[in-house]
Amino acid sequence: MRKSAEEAQRTRDRIIGAAVTQASGQGLTGLTIGSLAEALDMSKAGVVGPFGSRAGLQRAALTRAVEMFTQAVVVPARAEDPGLPRLTAVVDAWCGYLAHGPFPHGCFVTAVSCELDGQPGELRDLIRDAVARWRRFLREEVTAAQAAGDIAAHRDADDLVSILAGIAMAANQEIQLLGDGTAAARAGRLMHAALDAARPAARQAAPRG
Amino acid sequence: MRKSAEEAQRTRDRIIGAAVTQASGQGLTGLTIGSLAEALDMSKAGVVGPFGSRAGLQRAALTRAVEMFTQAVVVPARAEDPGLPRLTAVVDAWCGYLAHGPFPHGCFVTAVSCELDGQPGELRDLIRDAVARWRRFLREEVTAAQAAGDIAAHRDADDLVSILAGIAMAANQEIQLLGDGTAAARAGRLMHAALDAARPAARQAAPRG
């Protein structure tokens, strides 16, 4: 009994992994059970079964992709002190994720955000909540850095979050669409410069000009 | 004869317009001839006919969407002098486009870039070339502004282009996915600040701090 529950879990994991890989290239709404079944050497019913429906599998794949992003970018940074040390760790992990992430076709979260923003429903709510949660995390770290005097108090935290998110999205396009091999390094440089420009004048790394 | 050619052109235009609207929400690969035919009250064969194939219609829709972006953002700015005046006009038109653009579901170019970056083929080549052309235009204006002494000569033009593109992409996500009504105004403020921060020290609008 124990054994078969573990086996069911392993099968479920394998299906989700294949769905994430396929959706990374073709989009979540483009997920086809037929080609997943072929790739996994399973029946279509066997692929869908553990999730109740194609929609259930799409939800599971999206939830997994968000977990993979969190594991790659948020979890390592949580080992650092809140505020600027953690933000700096986030930036480094984020750019590593953009360059050598777990998805074959770049940031799954960005791709699904673009794909689903005009399609009301449960999947759109899922990705909206995940993106909102991620931005709230960044915002809290900016606020903590302000409390510690590492970022100027008059800076708008949402502005800085927007800038960091934007640099990552531009780099994702440069890497995935334009094939620019220098983009991840540029993103790291620009993110660190954005954090530095937001420091109180007395703590900035170098003069501007 | 003349008349029927005009009528064929009008029909073609109507189909492309409906395809752009549908693809803005559901993606270009999600374009379905059946629902287009229904929306247009035409036969499926009548919808596809003028384009030879579904792929031909997808190409026409993507080409049209790129033209709409160019009309909204590039054409008005071309009336200004090259360099900083033109960049400033681009930023204003771009943020207007993000807030009240011609597509029901936000920036079509960004959406299609995310959708197709992992799908090799003619459509991906089309959007890659359009994005590369757009970034080259921005880069040339930055270089012209440097030649005129309006942007510091030591600034990396590609860095500034990445920052501007990123701010637009983040704002598009904030507007379309997160429903943030303040995002377009923030994007305008951040883009102008990015241009200002790149000016030679003597020409900056305000001290930093």
CSV table of C-alpha atoms in Angstrom, one decimal:
chain,number,residue,atom,x,y,z
A,1,MET,CA,0.0,0.0,0.0
A,2,ARG,CA,2.8,2.4,1.0
A,3,LYS,CA,4.8,1.4,-1.9
A,4,SER,CA,2.0,1.9,-4.5
A,5,ALA,CA,1.3,5.4,-3.1
A,6,GLU,CA,5.0,6.3,-3.5
A,7,GLU,CA,4.8,4.9,-7.0
A,8,ALA,CA,1.7,7.0,-7.8
A,9,GLN,CA,3.5,10.1,-6.5
A,10,ARG,CA,6.6,9.3,-8.7
A,11,THR,CA,4.3,8.9,-11.8
A,12,ARG,CA,2.6,12.2,-11.0
A,13,ASP,CA,5.9,13.9,-10.6
A,14,ARG,CA,7.1,12.5,-14.0
A,15,ILE,CA,4.0,13.7,-15.7
A,16,ILE,CA,4.2,17.2,-14.2
A,17,GLY,CA,7.9,17.4,-15.1
A,18,ALA,CA,7.2,16.6,-18.7
A,19,ALA,CA,4.2,19.0,-18.8
A,20,VAL,CA,6.4,21.8,-17.5
A,21,THR,CA,9.0,21.1,-20.1
A,22,GLN,CA,6.5,21.1,-22.9
A,23,ALA,CA,4.6,24.2,-21.7
A,24,SER,CA,7.9,26.1,-21.4
A,25,GLY,CA,8.2,26.0,-25.2
A,26,GLN,CA,4.6,25.8,-26.3
A,27,GLY,CA,2.7,27.6,-23.6
A,28,LEU,CA,0.4,26.3,-20.9
A,29,THR,CA,-2.7,26.6,-23.1
A,30,GLY,CA,-0.9,24.8,-25.9
A,31,LEU,CA,-0.3,21.7,-23.6
A,32,THR,CA,-1.4,18.6,-25.6
A,33,ILE,CA,-2.2,15.4,-23.7
A,34,GLY,CA,-1.5,13.4,-26.9
A,35,SER,CA,2.2,14.5,-27.2
A,36,LEU,CA,2.7,14.2,-23.5
A,37,ALA,CA,1.4,10.6,-23.6
A,38,GLU,CA,3.8,9.9,-26.5
A,39,ALA,CA,6.8,11.5,-24.7
A,40,LEU,CA,6.1,9.6,-21.5
A,41,ASP,CA,5.1,6.3,-23.3
A,42,MET,CA,1.8,6.3,-21.5
A,43,SER,CA,-1.9,6.3,-22.5
A,44,LYS,CA,-3.7,9.6,-22.6
A,45,ALA,CA,-6.0,8.4,-19.8
A,46,GLY,CA,-2.9,7.5,-17.7
A,47,VAL,CA,-1.5,11.1,-18.2
A,48,VAL,CA,-4.7,12.9,-17.2
A,49,GLY,CA,-5.9,10.4,-14.6
A,50,PRO,CA,-3.9,11.6,-11.6
A,51,PHE,CA,-5.1,15.2,-12.1
A,52,GLY,CA,-8.7,14.6,-12.9
A,53,SER,CA,-8.6,16.7,-16.0
A,54,ARG,CA,-6.4,18.5,-18.5
A,55,ALA,CA,-7.1,21.7,-16.4
A,56,GLY,CA,-5.9,19.9,-13.3
A,57,LEU,CA,-2.7,19.0,-15.0
A,58,GLN,CA,-2.2,22.6,-16.2
A,59,ARG,CA,-2.7,23.8,-12.6
A,60,ALA,CA,-0.2,21.3,-11.3
A,61,ALA,CA,2.4,22.2,-14.0
A,62,LEU,CA,2.0,25.9,-13.2
A,63,THR,CA,2.3,25.4,-9.5
A,64,ARG,CA,5.4,23.3,-10.1
A,65,ALA,CA,7.0,26.0,-12.3
A,66,VAL,CA,6.4,28.6,-9.6
A,67,GLU,CA,8.0,26.3,-7.0
A,68,MET,CA,11.0,25.8,-9.3
A,69,PHE,CA,11.4,29.6,-9.6
A,70,THR,CA,11.1,30.0,-5.8
A,71,GLN,CA,13.6,27.2,-5.2
A,72,ALA,CA,16.1,28.7,-7.6
A,73,VAL,CA,15.8,32.4,-6.6
A,74,VAL,CA,14.1,32.9,-3.2
A,75,VAL,CA,15.2,29.9,-1.1
A,76,PRO,CA,19.0,30.6,-1.4
A,77,ALA,CA,18.5,34.3,-0.7
A,78,ARG,CA,16.5,33.5,2.5
A,79,ALA,CA,19.8,32.4,4.0
A,80,GLU,CA,21.0,36.0,3.9
A,81,ASP,CA,20.0,38.7,6.3
A,82,PRO,CA,16.8,40.6,5.4
A,83,GLY,CA,17.2,43.9,3.4
A,84,LEU,CA,20.1,44.7,1.2
A,85,PRO,CA,22.1,41.5,1.8
A,86,ARG,CA,19.1,39.4,0.8
A,87,LEU,CA,18.3,41.7,-2.2
A,88,THR,CA,21.9,41.3,-3.4
A,89,ALA,CA,21.6,37.5,-3.1
A,90,VAL,CA,18.3,37.6,-5.0
A,91,VAL,CA,19.8,39.6,-7.8
A,92,ASP,CA,22.6,37.1,-8.2
A,93,ALA,CA,20.4,34.0,-8.0
A,94,TRP,CA,17.9,35.6,-10.4
A,95,CYS,CA,20.5,36.4,-13.1
A,96,GLY,CA,21.8,32.8,-12.7
A,97,TYR,CA,18.3,31.6,-13.2
A,98,LEU,CA,17.9,33.7,-16.3
A,99,ALA,CA,21.1,32.4,-17.8
A,100,HIS,CA,20.9,28.7,-16.7
A,101,GLY,CA,17.4,28.2,-15.4
A,102,PRO,CA,15.6,24.9,-15.0
A,103,PHE,CA,13.3,25.5,-18.1
A,104,PRO,CA,14.4,24.9,-21.6
A,105,HIS,CA,12.8,28.1,-22.9
A,106,GLY,CA,13.5,30.8,-20.3
A,107,CYS,CA,11.5,32.2,-17.5
A,108,PHE,CA,8.3,30.1,-17.3
A,109,VAL,CA,6.7,32.7,-15.0
A,110,THR,CA,7.2,35.5,-17.4
A,111,ALA,CA,6.0,33.4,-20.4
A,112,VAL,CA,2.9,32.3,-18.6
A,113,SER,CA,2.2,35.8,-17.3
A,114,CYS,CA,2.2,37.1,-20.9
A,115,GLU,CA,0.2,34.1,-22.2
A,116,LEU,CA,-2.6,34.2,-19.7
A,117,ASP,CA,-3.1,37.9,-18.8
A,118,GLY,CA,-5.9,38.2,-21.3
A,119,GLN,CA,-7.6,34.8,-20.4
A,120,PRO,CA,-9.7,35.0,-17.3
A,121,GLY,CA,-9.9,31.8,-15.3
A,122,GLU,CA,-8.3,29.7,-12.6
A,123,LEU,CA,-4.9,29.6,-14.3
A,124,ARG,CA,-4.7,33.3,-14.7
A,125,ASP,CA,-5.6,33.7,-11.0
A,126,LEU,CA,-2.8,31.3,-10.1
A,127,ILE,CA,-0.1,33.1,-12.0
A,128,ARG,CA,-1.4,36.6,-11.0
A,129,ASP,CA,-1.2,35.5,-7.3
A,130,ALA,CA,2.3,34.1,-7.8
A,131,VAL,CA,3.6,37.2,-9.5
A,132,ALA,CA,2.0,39.4,-6.8
A,133,ARG,CA,3.5,37.3,-4.1
A,134,TRP,CA,7.0,37.5,-5.7
A,135,ARG,CA,6.7,41.3,-6.0
A,136,ARG,CA,5.5,41.6,-2.4
A,137,PHE,CA,8.6,39.6,-1.3
A,138,LEU,CA,10.9,42.0,-3.2
A,139,ARG,CA,9.0,45.0,-1.8
A,140,GLU,CA,9.4,43.8,1.8
A,141,GLU,CA,13.1,43.4,1.3
A,142,VAL,CA,13.4,46.9,-0.1
A,143,THR,CA,11.5,48.2,2.9
A,144,ALA,CA,13.7,46.2,5.3
A,145,ALA,CA,16.8,47.7,3.5
A,146,GLN,CA,15.3,51.2,4.0
A,147,ALA,CA,14.7,50.5,7.7
A,148,ALA,CA,18.4,49.5,8.0
A,149,GLY,CA,19.5,52.7,6.2
A,150,ASP,CA,20.9,50.7,3.2
A,151,ILE,CA,18.3,52.2,0.8
A,152,ALA,CA,17.3,55.9,0.9
A,153,ALA,CA,14.1,56.3,2.8
A,154,HIS,CA,12.5,58.6,0.2
A,155,ARG,CA,12.8,56.0,-2.5
A,156,ASP,CA,9.5,54.5,-3.7
A,157,ALA,CA,9.8,50.8,-3.0
A,158,ASP,CA,7.5,49.9,-5.9
A,159,ASP,CA,9.6,51.9,-8.3
A,160,LEU,CA,12.6,49.8,-7.4
A,161,VAL,CA,10.7,46.5,-7.6
A,162,SER,CA,9.4,47.5,-11.1
A,163,ILE,CA,12.9,48.4,-12.3
A,164,LEU,CA,14.3,45.0,-11.1
A,165,ALA,CA,11.4,43.0,-12.6
A,166,GLY,CA,11.8,45.0,-15.8
A,167,ILE,CA,15.5,44.3,-16.1
A,168,ALA,CA,14.9,40.6,-15.7
A,169,MET,CA,12.1,40.6,-18.3
A,170,ALA,CA,14.2,42.5,-20.8
A,171,ALA,CA,17.1,40.1,-20.2
A,172,ASN,CA,14.8,37.1,-20.7
A,173,GLN,CA,13.8,38.5,-24.1
A,174,GLU,CA,17.4,39.2,-25.0
A,175,ILE,CA,18.4,35.6,-24.1
A,176,GLN,CA,15.4,33.7,-25.4
A,177,LEU,CA,14.4,35.7,-28.5
A,178,LEU,CA,17.4,37.7,-29.5
A,179,GLY,CA,20.1,35.1,-28.6
A,180,ASP,CA,22.2,37.7,-26.8
A,181,GLY,CA,24.8,35.8,-24.8
A,182,THR,CA,25.8,38.9,-22.8
A,183,ALA,CA,22.3,39.6,-21.5
A,184,ALA,CA,22.5,37.8,-18.1
A,185,ALA,CA,25.7,39.6,-17.2
A,186,ARG,CA,24.2,42.9,-18.3
A,187,ALA,CA,21.1,42.2,-16.2
A,188,GLY,CA,23.3,41.6,-13.1
A,189,ARG,CA,25.2,44.8,-13.7
A,190,LEU,CA,22.1,46.8,-14.2
A,191,MET,CA,20.3,45.4,-11.2
A,192,HIS,CA,23.3,46.0,-8.9
A,193,ALA,CA,23.5,49.6,-10.4
A,194,ALA,CA,19.8,50.1,-9.6
A,195,LEU,CA,20.3,49.0,-6.0
A,196,ASP,CA,23.4,51.2,-5.7
A,197,ALA,CA,21.6,54.3,-7.2
A,198,ALA,CA,18.9,53.8,-4.5
A,199,ARG,CA,21.4,53.9,-1.6
A,200,PRO,CA,21.6,56.9,0.6
A,201,ALA,CA,24.1,59.4,-1.0
A,202,ALA,CA,26.8,58.7,1.7
A,203,ARG,CA,26.7,54.9,1.0
A,204,GLN,CA,27.0,54.9,-2.7
A,205,ALA,CA,29.7,52.9,-4.3
A,206,ALA,CA,31.0,55.4,-6.8
A,207,PRO,CA,30.2,58.9,-8.0
A,208,ARG,CA,27.9,59.3,-10.9
A,209,GLY,CA,28.7,61.1,-14.2
B,1,MET,CA,-12.4,45.0,-61.7
B,2,ARG,CA,-10.9,47.9,-59.7
B,3,LYS,CA,-13.9,47.8,-57.3
B,4,SER,CA,-13.6,44.1,-56.6
B,5,ALA,CA,-9.9,44.4,-55.8
B,6,GLU,CA,-10.7,47.1,-53.3
B,7,GLU,CA,-13.4,44.9,-51.8
B,8,ALA,CA,-11.0,42.0,-51.5
B,9,GLN,CA,-8.5,44.3,-49.7
B,10,ARG,CA,-11.2,45.5,-47.3
B,11,THR,CA,-12.2,41.9,-46.6
B,12,ARG,CA,-8.5,41.0,-46.0
B,13,ASP,CA,-8.2,44.0,-43.6
B,14,ARG,CA,-11.3,42.9,-41.7
B,15,ILE,CA,-10.0,39.4,-41.2
B,16,ILE,CA,-6.6,40.6,-40.1
B,17,GLY,CA,-8.1,43.0,-37.7
B,18,ALA,CA,-10.2,40.3,-36.1
B,19,ALA,CA,-7.2,37.9,-36.0
B,20,VAL,CA,-5.1,40.5,-34.2
B,21,THR,CA,-7.9,41.1,-31.6
B,22,GLN,CA,-8.3,37.4,-31.0
B,23,ALA,CA,-4.5,36.7,-30.9
B,24,SER,CA,-4.0,39.6,-28.4
B,25,GLY,CA,-5.9,37.5,-25.8
B,26,GLN,CA,-5.3,33.9,-26.9
B,27,GLY,CA,-1.9,34.1,-28.5
B,28,LEU,CA,-0.9,33.7,-32.1
B,29,THR,CA,-0.6,30.0,-32.0
B,30,GLY,CA,-4.0,29.8,-30.3
B,31,LEU,CA,-5.7,31.5,-33.3
B,32,THR,CA,-8.7,29.4,-34.4
B,33,ILE,CA,-10.2,29.8,-37.8
B,34,GLY,CA,-13.5,28.5,-36.5
B,35,SER,CA,-14.1,31.2,-34.0
B,36,LEU,CA,-12.7,33.9,-36.4
B,37,ALA,CA,-15.2,32.7,-39.0
B,38,GLU,CA,-18.0,32.9,-36.5
B,39,ALA,CA,-17.0,36.3,-35.3
B,40,LEU,CA,-16.8,37.6,-38.9
B,41,ASP,CA,-19.9,35.7,-40.1
B,42,MET,CA,-17.9,34.0,-42.9
B,43,SER,CA,-17.0,30.5,-43.9
B,44,LYS,CA,-13.7,29.0,-42.7
B,45,ALA,CA,-12.6,28.8,-46.3
B,46,GLY,CA,-13.4,32.5,-46.8
B,47,VAL,CA,-11.3,33.4,-43.7
B,48,VAL,CA,-8.3,31.5,-44.8
B,49,GLY,CA,-8.6,32.0,-48.6
B,50,PRO,CA,-7.0,35.4,-48.9
B,51,PHE,CA,-3.9,34.2,-47.0
B,52,GLY,CA,-3.4,30.8,-48.6
B,53,SER,CA,-3.2,29.1,-45.2
B,54,ARG,CA,-3.6,29.5,-41.4
B,55,ALA,CA,0.1,30.2,-41.2
B,56,GLY,CA,-0.3,33.0,-43.8
B,57,LEU,CA,-3.0,34.6,-41.7
B,58,GLN,CA,-0.8,34.3,-38.6
B,59,ARG,CA,2.0,36.1,-40.5
B,60,ALA,CA,-0.4,38.8,-41.7
B,61,ALA,CA,-1.7,39.3,-38.2
B,62,LEU,CA,1.8,39.6,-36.7
B,63,THR,CA,2.9,42.0,-39.4
B,64,ARG,CA,-0.1,44.1,-38.8
B,65,ALA,CA,0.4,44.1,-35.0
B,66,VAL,CA,4.0,45.3,-35.5
B,67,GLU,CA,2.8,48.1,-37.8
B,68,MET,CA,0.3,49.2,-35.2
B,69,PHE,CA,3.1,49.4,-32.6
B,70,THR,CA,5.2,51.4,-35.1
B,71,GLN,CA,2.3,53.7,-35.9
B,72,ALA,CA,1.6,54.3,-32.2
B,73,VAL,CA,5.1,54.8,-30.9
B,74,VAL,CA,7.7,55.3,-33.6
B,75,VAL,CA,5.9,57.4,-36.2
B,76,PRO,CA,4.9,60.3,-33.9
B,77,ALA,CA,8.4,60.4,-32.5
B,78,ARG,CA,10.0,60.7,-35.9
B,79,ALA,CA,8.6,64.2,-36.1
B,80,GLU,CA,11.0,65.2,-33.4
B,81,ASP,CA,14.8,65.9,-33.9
B,82,PRO,CA,17.0,62.8,-33.6
B,83,GLY,CA,18.5,62.0,-30.2
B,84,LEU,CA,17.1,63.1,-26.8
B,85,PRO,CA,14.1,65.0,-28.2
B,86,ARG,CA,13.0,62.0,-30.2
B,87,LEU,CA,13.8,59.6,-27.3
B,88,THR,CA,11.6,61.8,-25.0
B,89,ALA,CA,8.8,61.6,-27.5
B,90,VAL,CA,9.2,57.9,-27.8
B,91,VAL,CA,8.9,57.4,-24.0
B,92,ASP,CA,5.7,59.5,-23.9
B,93,ALA,CA,4.1,57.7,-26.8
B,94,TRP,CA,5.2,54.3,-25.5
B,95,CYS,CA,3.6,54.8,-22.1
B,96,GLY,CA,0.5,56.1,-23.8
B,97,TYR,CA,0.5,52.9,-25.9
B,98,LEU,CA,0.9,50.8,-22.7
B,99,ALA,CA,-2.0,52.4,-21.0
B,100,HIS,CA,-4.4,52.9,-23.9
B,101,GLY,CA,-3.0,50.8,-26.7
B,102,PRO,CA,-4.8,49.5,-29.8
B,103,PHE,CA,-4.9,45.9,-28.5
B,104,PRO,CA,-7.5,44.7,-26.0
B,105,HIS,CA,-4.9,42.7,-24.0
B,106,GLY,CA,-1.8,44.8,-23.8
B,107,CYS,CA,1.4,44.9,-25.8
B,108,PHE,CA,1.0,42.3,-28.6
B,109,VAL,CA,4.7,42.5,-29.4
B,110,THR,CA,5.7,41.5,-25.9
B,111,ALA,CA,3.0,38.8,-25.7
B,112,VAL,CA,4.1,37.2,-29.0
B,113,SER,CA,7.8,37.5,-28.1
B,114,CYS,CA,7.1,35.4,-25.0
B,115,GLU,CA,4.9,33.0,-26.8
B,116,LEU,CA,7.1,32.2,-29.7
B,117,ASP,CA,10.6,32.5,-28.3
B,118,GLY,CA,10.8,28.7,-27.8
B,119,GLN,CA,9.1,27.8,-31.1
B,120,PRO,CA,11.5,27.9,-34.1
B,121,GLY,CA,9.9,28.9,-37.4
B,122,GLU,CA,8.8,31.7,-39.6
B,123,LEU,CA,6.7,33.4,-37.0
B,124,ARG,CA,9.5,33.4,-34.5
B,125,ASP,CA,11.8,34.9,-37.1
B,126,LEU,CA,9.3,37.6,-37.8
B,127,ILE,CA,8.9,38.7,-34.2
B,128,ARG,CA,12.6,38.4,-33.5
B,129,ASP,CA,13.4,40.7,-36.5
B,130,ALA,CA,10.7,43.2,-35.4
B,131,VAL,CA,12.1,43.3,-31.8
B,132,ALA,CA,15.7,43.6,-33.0
B,133,ARG,CA,14.7,46.4,-35.4
B,134,TRP,CA,12.9,48.3,-32.6
B,135,ARG,CA,15.8,48.0,-30.3
B,136,ARG,CA,18.2,49.1,-33.0
B,137,PHE,CA,16.0,52.2,-33.5
B,138,LEU,CA,16.3,53.0,-29.8
B,139,ARG,CA,20.0,52.4,-29.8
B,140,GLU,CA,20.5,54.8,-32.8
B,141,GLU,CA,18.6,57.5,-31.0
B,142,VAL,CA,20.7,57.0,-27.8
B,143,THR,CA,23.9,57.2,-30.0
B,144,ALA,CA,22.6,60.4,-31.6
B,145,ALA,CA,21.9,61.9,-28.2
B,146,GLN,CA,25.4,61.0,-27.2
B,147,ALA,CA,26.8,62.7,-30.3
B,148,ALA,CA,24.8,65.8,-29.4
B,149,GLY,CA,26.2,65.8,-25.8
B,150,ASP,CA,22.7,65.0,-24.3
B,151,ILE,CA,23.7,61.6,-23.0
B,152,ALA,CA,27.1,60.9,-21.4
B,153,ALA,CA,29.5,59.5,-23.9
B,154,HIS,CA,30.7,56.7,-21.6
B,155,ARG,CA,27.2,55.3,-21.1
B,156,ASP,CA,26.6,51.9,-22.8
B,157,ALA,CA,23.8,52.5,-25.3
B,158,ASP,CA,22.6,48.9,-25.0
B,159,ASP,CA,22.3,49.2,-21.2
B,160,LEU,CA,20.0,52.2,-21.6
B,161,VAL,CA,17.9,50.4,-24.3
B,162,SER,CA,17.6,47.3,-22.0
B,163,ILE,CA,16.4,49.5,-19.1
B,164,LEU,CA,13.8,51.3,-21.2
B,165,ALA,CA,12.5,48.0,-22.7
B,166,GLY,CA,12.4,46.4,-19.3
B,167,ILE,CA,10.4,49.3,-17.7
B,168,ALA,CA,7.9,48.9,-20.5
B,169,MET,CA,7.7,45.1,-20.0
B,170,ALA,CA,7.2,45.4,-16.3
B,171,ALA,CA,4.5,48.0,-16.7
B,172,ASN,CA,2.8,45.8,-19.3
B,173,GLN,CA,2.7,43.0,-16.6
B,174,GLU,CA,1.5,45.4,-13.9
B,175,ILE,CA,-1.3,46.7,-16.1
B,176,GLN,CA,-2.5,43.5,-17.8
B,177,LEU,CA,-1.9,40.9,-15.1
B,178,LEU,CA,-1.9,42.8,-11.8
B,179,GLY,CA,-4.5,45.4,-12.7
B,180,ASP,CA,-2.3,48.2,-11.4
B,181,GLY,CA,-3.8,51.5,-12.6
B,182,THR,CA,-0.8,53.5,-11.7
B,183,ALA,CA,1.7,51.5,-13.7
B,184,ALA,CA,1.7,53.5,-17.0
B,185,ALA,CA,2.4,56.7,-15.0
B,186,ARG,CA,5.2,55.0,-13.1
B,187,ALA,CA,6.7,53.7,-16.3
B,188,GLY,CA,6.8,57.2,-17.7
B,189,ARG,CA,8.4,58.5,-14.5
B,190,LEU,CA,11.0,55.7,-14.5
B,191,MET,CA,11.8,56.0,-18.2
B,192,HIS,CA,12.4,59.8,-17.9
B,193,ALA,CA,14.5,59.2,-14.8
B,194,ALA,CA,16.6,56.6,-16.7
B,195,LEU,CA,17.2,59.1,-19.5
B,196,ASP,CA,18.0,61.9,-17.0
B,197,ALA,CA,20.4,59.7,-15.0
B,198,ALA,CA,22.3,59.0,-18.3
B,199,ARG,CA,22.8,62.7,-19.0
B,200,PRO,CA,26.2,64.3,-18.6
B,201,ALA,CA,26.5,65.4,-15.0
B,202,ALA,CA,26.3,69.1,-15.9
B,203,ARG,CA,23.0,68.6,-17.7
B,204,GLN,CA,21.1,66.6,-15.1
B,205,ALA,CA,17.7,67.9,-14.0
B,206,ALA,CA,18.2,67.5,-10.3
B,207,PRO,CA,20.7,66.3,-7.7
B,208,ARG,CA,20.6,62.6,-6.7
B,209,GLY,CA,20.2,61.6,-3.1
